[in-house]
XYZ file of C-alpha atoms in Angstrom:
564
model
C -4.678 24.968 -24.519
C -3.152 28.405 -24.037
C 0.616 28.729 -23.724
C 0.254 30.338 -20.292
C -1.715 27.342 -19.011
C 0.888 24.932 -20.374
C 3.671 26.845 -18.625
C 1.739 26.746 -15.342
C 1.225 22.981 -15.655
C 4.919 22.430 -16.380
C 5.899 24.546 -13.366
C 3.460 22.649 -11.159
C 4.899 19.291 -12.239
C 8.430 20.552 -11.632
C 7.364 21.655 -8.160
C 5.850 18.224 -7.505
C 9.126 16.588 -8.631
C 11.104 18.786 -6.218
C 8.709 17.953 -3.369
C 9.010 14.236 -4.173
C 12.784 14.473 -3.931
C 12.530 16.396 -0.645
C 10.444 13.528 0.775
C 13.356 11.062 0.456
C 16.236 13.431 1.264
C 16.266 12.464 5.000
C 16.764 8.796 4.062
C 19.628 9.607 1.702
C 21.172 12.032 4.192
C 21.144 9.553 7.093
C 22.117 6.672 4.832
C 19.601 4.222 6.225
C 15.952 3.520 6.917
C 14.347 0.902 9.090
C 11.090 -0.015 10.749
C 8.999 -2.849 12.120
C 8.343 -4.447 8.721
C 11.420 -3.466 6.744
C 12.683 -7.029 6.277
C 9.248 -8.275 5.262
C 8.611 -5.623 2.633
C 12.083 -5.105 1.225
C 12.592 -8.804 0.621
C 9.253 -8.798 -1.192
C 10.723 -6.133 -3.468
C 13.893 -8.204 -3.851
C 11.950 -11.396 -4.716
C 9.897 -9.635 -7.393
C 13.025 -7.984 -8.821
C 14.700 -11.392 -9.243
C 11.639 -12.740 -11.051
C 11.560 -9.710 -13.355
C 15.239 -10.243 -14.098
C 14.321 -13.732 -15.318
C 11.287 -12.433 -17.275
C 8.647 -13.815 -14.910
C 5.991 -11.128 -14.387
C 3.686 -13.195 -12.163
C 5.813 -14.082 -9.113
C 3.927 -16.047 -6.456
C 6.248 -18.757 -5.129
C 9.108 -17.200 -3.114
C 12.305 -18.977 -4.116
C 14.959 -16.234 -3.816
C 14.121 -14.934 -0.335
C 11.993 -15.658 2.744
C 14.122 -18.684 3.553
C 13.654 -20.345 0.142
C 10.795 -22.502 1.392
C 8.303 -21.729 -1.362
C 6.331 -19.222 0.710
C 3.360 -18.309 -1.511
C 3.206 -14.774 -0.134
C 2.012 -12.960 -3.259
C -1.187 -14.989 -3.293
C -2.094 -13.447 0.079
C -0.446 -10.028 0.182
C -0.964 -7.628 -2.783
C 2.232 -7.103 -4.737
C 1.402 -5.276 -7.990
C 2.196 -1.783 -6.707
C 5.664 -2.998 -5.664
C 6.617 -3.440 -9.322
C 8.123 0.082 -9.690
C 10.407 -0.588 -6.682
C 11.488 -3.942 -8.105
C 12.104 -2.557 -11.584
C 14.214 0.241 -10.108
C 16.157 -2.284 -8.016
C 17.193 -3.980 -11.278
C 18.199 -0.662 -12.860
C 19.903 1.064 -9.915
C 22.626 -1.061 -8.269
C 22.352 0.554 -4.823
C 19.311 -0.820 -2.917
C 18.733 2.260 -0.746
C 18.907 4.661 -3.691
C 16.614 2.413 -5.752
C 14.103 2.343 -2.906
C 14.219 6.140 -2.564
C 13.506 6.564 -6.272
C 10.487 4.296 -5.824
C 9.190 6.323 -2.885
C 9.739 9.590 -4.779
C 7.816 8.145 -7.730
C 4.799 7.367 -5.561
C 4.927 10.715 -3.752
C 4.878 12.378 -7.185
C 1.877 10.223 -8.179
C 0.169 11.006 -4.863
C 0.649 14.768 -5.194
C -0.795 14.706 -8.698
C -3.755 12.492 -7.829
C -4.689 14.444 -4.695
C -4.389 17.756 -6.512
C -6.409 16.443 -9.478
C -9.347 15.055 -7.503
C -9.704 17.986 -5.122
C -9.589 20.390 -8.027
C -12.667 18.528 -9.272
C -14.634 18.908 -5.988
C -14.536 21.822 -7.017
C -12.208 24.097 -5.063
C -9.617 26.569 -6.269
C -6.357 25.286 -7.698
C -4.424 26.918 -4.865
C -6.568 25.251 -2.216
C -6.227 21.902 -4.011
C -2.439 22.384 -4.005
C -2.347 23.073 -0.258
C -4.604 20.065 0.400
C -2.310 17.764 -1.603
C 0.751 19.207 0.148
C -0.635 18.685 3.671
C -1.802 15.158 2.861
C 1.430 13.925 1.283
C 3.635 15.508 3.964
C 1.417 14.404 6.833
C 2.797 12.834 9.968
C 0.940 9.552 9.624
C 1.967 8.927 6.009
C 5.566 9.522 7.058
C 5.281 7.265 10.118
C 4.088 4.464 7.854
C 7.303 4.761 5.867
C 9.959 6.169 8.180
C 9.084 4.364 11.399
C 6.841 1.380 10.652
C 8.002 0.673 7.091
C 4.389 -0.369 6.516
C 4.859 -0.150 2.775
C 1.459 -1.610 1.876
C -0.382 0.912 4.038
C 1.830 3.722 2.734
C 0.880 2.824 -0.845
C -2.789 2.443 0.102
C -2.783 6.020 1.410
C -1.425 7.278 -1.914
C -4.641 6.167 -3.646
C -7.087 6.986 -0.828
C -8.098 10.426 -2.238
C -8.895 8.838 -5.621
C -11.396 6.408 -4.094
C -12.985 9.060 -1.868
C -13.447 11.431 -4.773
C -15.041 8.661 -6.823
C -17.720 8.090 -4.178
C -18.177 11.850 -3.701
C -18.613 12.320 -7.456
C -21.298 9.634 -7.656
C -23.251 10.866 -4.637
C -23.011 14.604 -5.168
C -23.379 15.457 -8.808
C -20.578 14.301 -11.076
C -21.696 10.757 -11.895
C -19.545 10.597 -15.057
C -16.503 10.305 -12.793
C -17.686 6.974 -11.324
C -14.565 5.163 -12.641
C -12.475 7.083 -10.098
C -14.132 5.049 -7.337
C -13.315 1.792 -9.124
C -9.726 2.802 -9.921
C -9.070 4.095 -6.420
C -10.438 0.990 -4.707
C -8.656 -1.285 -7.187
C -5.276 0.325 -6.558
C -5.838 0.157 -2.800
C -6.787 -3.546 -3.023
C -3.633 -4.131 -5.084
C -1.609 -2.378 -2.355
C -3.078 -3.189 1.069
C -6.126 -5.325 1.828
C -6.759 -3.932 5.316
C -6.960 -0.368 3.988
C -9.484 -1.573 1.409
C -11.428 -3.380 4.156
C -11.550 -0.253 6.350
C -12.543 1.905 3.390
C -15.342 -0.466 2.406
C -16.813 -0.196 5.917
C -16.504 3.600 5.883
C -18.152 3.852 2.456
C -21.064 1.705 3.652
C -21.510 4.043 6.636
C -21.419 7.099 4.343
C -24.048 5.541 2.080
C -26.195 4.669 5.091
C -26.221 8.281 6.328
C -26.519 10.077 2.989
C -28.519 7.876 0.662
C -31.988 8.824 1.924
C -31.438 12.493 1.052
C -30.013 11.952 -2.442
C -31.772 12.626 -5.731
C -31.731 10.162 -8.643
C -31.146 7.191 -6.355
C -31.574 4.644 -9.149
C -28.863 6.255 -11.303
C -26.486 6.443 -8.351
C -27.027 2.766 -7.513
C -26.220 1.914 -11.141
C -22.989 3.974 -11.032
C -21.920 2.320 -7.762
C -22.717 -1.090 -9.267
C -20.609 -0.288 -12.335
C -17.764 0.793 -10.051
C -17.931 -2.466 -8.110
C -17.869 -4.551 -11.305
C -14.957 -2.564 -12.749
C -13.094 -2.877 -9.439
C -13.587 -6.651 -9.339
C -12.459 -7.072 -12.952
C -9.390 -4.884 -12.319
C -8.275 -6.884 -9.289
C -8.921 -10.477 -10.399
C -5.170 -10.818 -10.924
C -4.913 -10.869 -7.127
C -8.384 -11.903 -5.953
C -8.495 -15.269 -7.771
C -5.124 -16.611 -6.475
C -6.096 -15.351 -3.010
C -9.435 -17.184 -3.037
C -7.941 -20.347 -4.549
C -5.515 -20.679 -1.630
C -7.831 -19.447 1.137
C -10.593 -21.834 0.116
C -8.202 -24.717 -0.518
C -6.941 -25.236 3.033
C -7.039 -23.708 6.499
C -5.049 -20.595 7.440
C -4.941 -18.764 10.765
C -5.878 -15.077 11.126
C -2.758 -12.968 10.428
C -1.317 -11.239 13.520
C -4.394 -11.228 15.802
C -4.341 -8.410 18.359
C -6.548 -7.062 21.106
C -7.869 -3.850 19.547
C -7.467 -1.762 22.695
C -3.715 -2.454 22.697
C -3.437 -0.186 19.660
C -5.298 2.774 21.185
C -3.316 5.698 22.598
C -4.245 7.984 25.456
C -5.988 10.994 23.834
C -4.152 13.717 25.781
C -0.714 12.107 25.312
C -1.458 11.567 21.641
C -2.150 15.282 21.139
C 0.895 16.352 23.170
C 3.258 14.008 21.315
C 1.916 15.147 17.939
C 2.277 18.827 18.810
C 5.784 18.297 20.179
C 6.692 16.600 16.882
C 8.706 14.058 18.859
C 8.384 10.271 18.585
C 7.079 8.555 21.690
C 8.880 5.924 23.732
C 6.650 2.937 22.988
C 5.288 1.269 19.874
C 1.937 3.040 19.976
C 3.170 6.532 20.839
C 5.229 6.851 17.682
C 2.108 6.450 15.535
C 0.846 10.031 15.335
C -0.762 12.427 12.866
C 1.903 15.100 13.177
C 1.824 18.721 14.213
C 0.209 20.117 11.028
C -2.797 17.772 11.134
C -3.372 18.189 14.886
C -2.826 21.951 14.554
C -5.480 22.007 11.829
C -7.994 20.254 14.085
C -7.283 22.708 16.916
C -7.453 25.978 14.953
C -10.175 24.800 12.583
C -12.907 25.928 14.964
C -11.868 29.566 14.401
C -12.420 29.180 10.643
C -15.713 27.297 10.880
C -17.773 30.098 9.384
C -15.652 30.042 6.224
C -16.078 26.305 5.597
C -18.484 24.917 3.019
C -20.520 21.767 3.700
C -17.789 19.358 2.556
C -15.185 21.051 4.734
C -17.464 21.098 7.777
C -18.294 17.408 7.395
C -14.578 16.659 6.919
C -13.655 18.656 10.029
C -16.230 16.988 12.270
C -15.401 13.538 10.866
C -11.670 14.034 11.452
C -12.198 15.016 15.097
C -14.680 12.185 15.704
C -12.419 9.511 14.194
C -9.346 10.876 15.995
C -11.115 10.722 19.372
C -12.355 7.193 18.598
C -8.831 6.065 17.671
C -7.668 7.040 21.150
C -10.538 5.478 23.106
C -9.346 2.125 24.472
C -12.700 1.293 26.071
C -14.495 1.548 22.735
C -12.077 -0.827 21.034
C -12.143 -3.294 23.894
C -15.905 -3.555 23.394
C -15.333 -4.230 19.682
C -13.089 -7.247 20.239
C -14.449 -10.504 18.784
C -16.214 -8.568 16.007
C -15.248 -8.334 12.301
C -13.361 -5.129 13.174
C -10.626 -7.162 14.872
C -9.256 -7.786 11.364
C -7.939 -4.213 11.230
C -5.533 -5.129 14.093
C -4.774 -1.533 15.155
C -7.301 1.317 15.618
C -4.638 3.811 14.587
C -5.009 2.601 10.994
C -8.001 4.961 10.940
C -5.554 7.867 11.202
C -5.277 7.708 7.416
C -8.888 8.972 7.299
C -8.146 11.640 9.905
C -5.232 12.754 7.757
C -7.289 12.960 4.558
C -10.185 14.867 6.153
C -7.816 17.209 7.995
C -5.951 17.931 4.758
C -9.181 19.166 3.171
C -9.702 21.522 6.107
C -6.039 22.542 6.296
C -6.008 23.407 2.603
C -8.964 25.725 3.146
C -7.366 27.383 6.191
C -4.148 28.152 4.301
C -6.173 29.434 1.364
C -8.148 31.782 3.652
C -5.021 33.089 5.370
C -3.125 33.685 2.127
C -6.151 35.186 0.399
C -5.479 38.437 2.256
C -2.088 38.851 0.586
C -1.927 40.830 -2.651
C 0.643 42.219 -5.050
C 4.140 40.797 -5.288
C 3.705 38.542 -2.271
C 0.855 36.617 -3.938
C 3.224 34.689 -6.218
C 5.312 33.601 -3.221
C 2.370 32.135 -1.318
C 2.825 28.538 -2.554
C 6.451 28.677 -1.375
C 5.340 30.015 2.011
C 2.732 27.245 2.232
C 5.420 24.649 1.462
C 7.636 26.002 4.247
C 4.767 25.947 6.782
C 3.916 22.315 5.958
C 7.275 20.785 5.065
C 9.480 22.341 7.784
C 7.680 20.525 10.671
C 7.678 17.352 8.582
C 11.471 17.481 8.105
C 11.889 18.038 11.839
C 9.648 15.038 12.586
C 11.349 12.528 10.273
C 14.851 13.587 11.326
C 13.879 13.090 14.975
C 12.460 9.691 14.132
C 15.599 8.583 12.364
C 17.930 9.899 15.079
C 15.725 8.620 17.888
C 15.476 5.179 16.367
C 19.220 4.920 15.827
C 19.786 5.426 19.548
C 16.752 3.690 21.077
C 16.250 0.755 18.729
C 19.629 -0.026 17.231
C 18.623 -3.683 17.206
C 16.254 -3.104 14.284
C 17.447 -4.251 10.902
C 18.313 -1.440 8.529
C 18.271 -0.904 4.807
C 21.550 0.903 4.094
C 23.721 1.756 1.128
C 25.340 -1.684 1.489
C 22.778 -4.460 2.107
C 20.453 -5.802 -0.585
C 18.402 -8.375 1.336
C 17.841 -9.686 4.842
C 18.341 -13.124 6.353
C 16.755 -13.096 9.835
C 13.670 -15.313 9.662
C 12.039 -13.489 12.591
C 11.012 -10.563 10.397
C 9.246 -12.625 7.760
C 6.025 -13.280 9.703
C 5.806 -16.826 8.346
C 2.953 -17.524 10.737
C 0.628 -15.207 8.793
C 0.319 -17.110 5.515
C 1.653 -20.540 6.328
C -1.044 -23.252 6.116
C -2.255 -24.199 9.593
C -1.101 -27.820 9.087
C 2.469 -26.687 8.396
C 2.928 -24.308 11.329
C 4.890 -26.888 13.339
C 7.125 -27.713 10.354
C 8.597 -24.257 9.758
C 11.875 -25.038 11.528
C 12.304 -28.184 9.402
C 11.650 -26.185 6.229
C 13.803 -23.158 7.033
C 16.743 -25.424 7.909
C 16.424 -27.002 4.443
C 16.202 -30.543 5.697
C 14.922 -33.321 3.449
C 13.421 -36.598 4.595
C 14.070 -39.574 2.288
C 12.113 -42.687 3.331
C 12.238 -41.472 6.938
C 15.936 -40.528 6.930
C 16.661 -36.821 7.475
C 19.271 -35.236 5.194
C 20.651 -31.722 5.626
C 20.980 -29.819 2.353
C 23.651 -27.186 1.836
C 22.941 -23.797 0.271
C 24.374 -25.020 -3.038
C 21.859 -27.868 -3.081
C 18.842 -25.540 -3.025
C 18.746 -23.565 -6.278
C 16.377 -20.665 -6.895
C 14.472 -20.233 -10.120
C 11.416 -18.061 -10.944
C 8.400 -19.627 -9.171
C 10.502 -22.753 -8.703
C 12.979 -24.443 -6.363
C 15.473 -27.096 -7.437
C 16.655 -29.597 -4.812
C 19.766 -31.684 -5.403
C 18.602 -34.641 -3.358
C 20.336 -38.019 -3.145
C 17.290 -40.244 -3.605
C 16.677 -43.477 -5.408
C 13.759 -44.418 -7.604
C 10.520 -44.956 -5.644
C 11.924 -43.217 -2.529
C 9.358 -41.043 -0.720
C 10.921 -37.600 -0.403
C 9.583 -34.937 1.953
C 10.937 -31.537 0.887
C 11.381 -28.269 2.842
C 8.550 -26.612 0.917
C 5.184 -25.508 2.301
C 2.250 -27.204 0.597
C -0.037 -24.911 -1.405
C -2.415 -25.524 -4.270
C -1.045 -25.365 -7.854
C 2.380 -26.720 -6.927
C 3.862 -29.302 -9.295
C 6.832 -31.643 -8.961
C 9.254 -32.701 -11.704
C 12.319 -34.873 -11.996
C 14.033 -34.595 -15.343
C 11.233 -34.630 -17.911
C 8.940 -36.680 -15.682
C 6.119 -35.214 -13.658
C 5.966 -36.433 -10.064
C 2.927 -37.193 -7.978
C 2.994 -34.278 -5.534
C 1.367 -34.926 -2.152
C 0.740 -33.100 1.101
C 2.582 -34.691 4.016
C 0.946 -35.102 7.408
C 2.810 -32.036 8.675
C 1.809 -29.747 5.794
C 4.930 -29.993 3.624
C 5.419 -31.200 0.048
C 6.158 -34.877 -0.535
C 6.937 -36.607 -3.830
C 7.835 -40.103 -4.929
C 11.077 -40.117 -6.914
C 10.881 -41.588 -10.419
C 14.618 -41.448 -11.113
C 17.753 -42.026 -9.061
C 20.061 -39.184 -7.988
C 18.356 -36.599 -10.166
C 17.355 -33.092 -8.946
C 13.741 -32.589 -7.936
C 11.942 -29.405 -9.032
C 8.939 -27.919 -7.219
C 7.230 -25.309 -9.358
C 4.205 -23.067 -8.975
C 2.070 -23.027 -12.131
C -1.031 -20.785 -12.252
C -4.280 -22.642 -12.891
C -6.488 -21.865 -15.869
C -8.804 -19.675 -13.782
C -5.821 -17.717 -12.439
C -4.497 -17.148 -15.963
C -7.970 -16.012 -16.986
C -7.975 -13.545 -14.066
C -4.631 -12.129 -15.183
C -5.920 -11.609 -18.738
C -9.179 -10.006 -17.560
C -7.416 -7.635 -15.136
C -4.784 -6.446 -17.618
C -7.402 -6.046 -20.356
C -9.696 -4.127 -18.014
C -6.959 -1.665 -17.069
C -5.884 -1.142 -20.675
C -9.413 -0.675 -22.018
C -10.565 1.589 -19.171
C -7.470 3.785 -19.529
C -7.908 4.054 -23.304
C -11.583 4.988 -22.897
C -10.699 7.583 -20.258
C -7.979 9.136 -22.445
C -10.336 9.164 -25.435
C -13.122 10.854 -23.449
C -10.667 13.382 -22.057
C -9.466 14.306 -25.556
C -13.066 14.674 -26.748
C -13.855 16.908 -23.785
C -10.791 19.098 -24.402
C -11.631 19.309 -28.111
C -15.175 20.457 -27.313
C -13.821 22.959 -24.802
C -11.355 24.404 -27.326
C -14.127 24.578 -29.960
C -16.355 26.603 -27.657
C -13.438 28.884 -26.786
C -12.878 29.680 -30.473
C -16.544 30.508 -30.946
């Protein structure tokens, strides 16, 4: 590789680092961040960090947070992409600063991934840069973090371009890049299931409309099949525990909503986005932002300059945006499998991605006319055009929220975890049989042969994937504990294993084998779950090593041809 190319790559990475820092500056400046799901997600980070501190790298059973009731959240909600946040929380003592470092890390990853895949489409490096910039500093990505604190969806969006490029590569001429589809979908599954669900539906629609006109159909089916197998193998670490619990007992649908309740009025949606001001109700604050909406409006004037990909992206973005804001359409789709997505505005992630492709081309066309000394300043000018409205938007959101919703819990420079049970959404992943027992569990009451005993905080001790209860019980007493019953839970007293049972109200019951000895309830992965962990980790390691090896071979061949 030439020295000039190395210098350009170093400068690009430095620029991406600066942009990643800029993304979190508003949080650090205001000294707080909050949102609808801040308690839910930050205490997930806290729980994982405590397990890491005690050298447990497979946390499932929540014993340090979420009320210490053994909530098996990580078997239902992907947690692997939270590891960087949790590791940083153990390294950096201040919770807000640690969180900001985690966000900056993922913005840096997102900028690199988006730039990499769009450079492969192929488009020019400058256009790929503008596309990555618009996508990562889009209004909807920021709303997911700054207003909703929908951390899973935020992380899912980081890997969205990777999955889309993988499908594009298979369908339109670069089949060797089929692993990108598997890696992208795997990382999305390990971040946010609903994003993966939406993407799977969209990919099926794309295949339905494009497959008949493709060449080499058999080869493309094989590549898609390989991607699916690699994706499954990569995500077994989550999929197997999820299926074990879901198939083991009944759970209710998480947060069911009427779809039309999440649809905005189209005109108001456009006006609010262009004004760059958060709306007054829960739906109006979920917008694409001025840059994305501006791209959709002015894109028609650049239509003749667009290639086929950009035209399809432009039309798709407008179509999906209109659909997102059509309440009648979503009302008709109630009681269908689409109700699982909960809110139609989740599709704004697709609008954002498609608009970023178009916006990158528009900026490239505009700046193409500049020559001479100004040409080197164009990336800086592009950054100002995209980032300035974004800074205005997030600052308004933070200031607006401080005044209008001061009742929301905040992550500040001081607090490290939350305690209000209302933000934990226990109803989502609590077994149906135990729904009526949540108050008993969260109050840490124990029932010994029918007698209710109130435990103090010191009598409920947290351990990795385990809770210790200092219960005054005699031998052969039937003890009902404040722990939700899930599969793969085990009870111990001293060195004796207890017969763990499910009580009639969905909690854990055991029969004491010793008098006045603590009772331990521990989650132990089954053999099939351990096998899934081994397969997933091995798959990631092997696939990454093969990719690095192939990349080195390709670069070696390229350098050899250059010398000739």
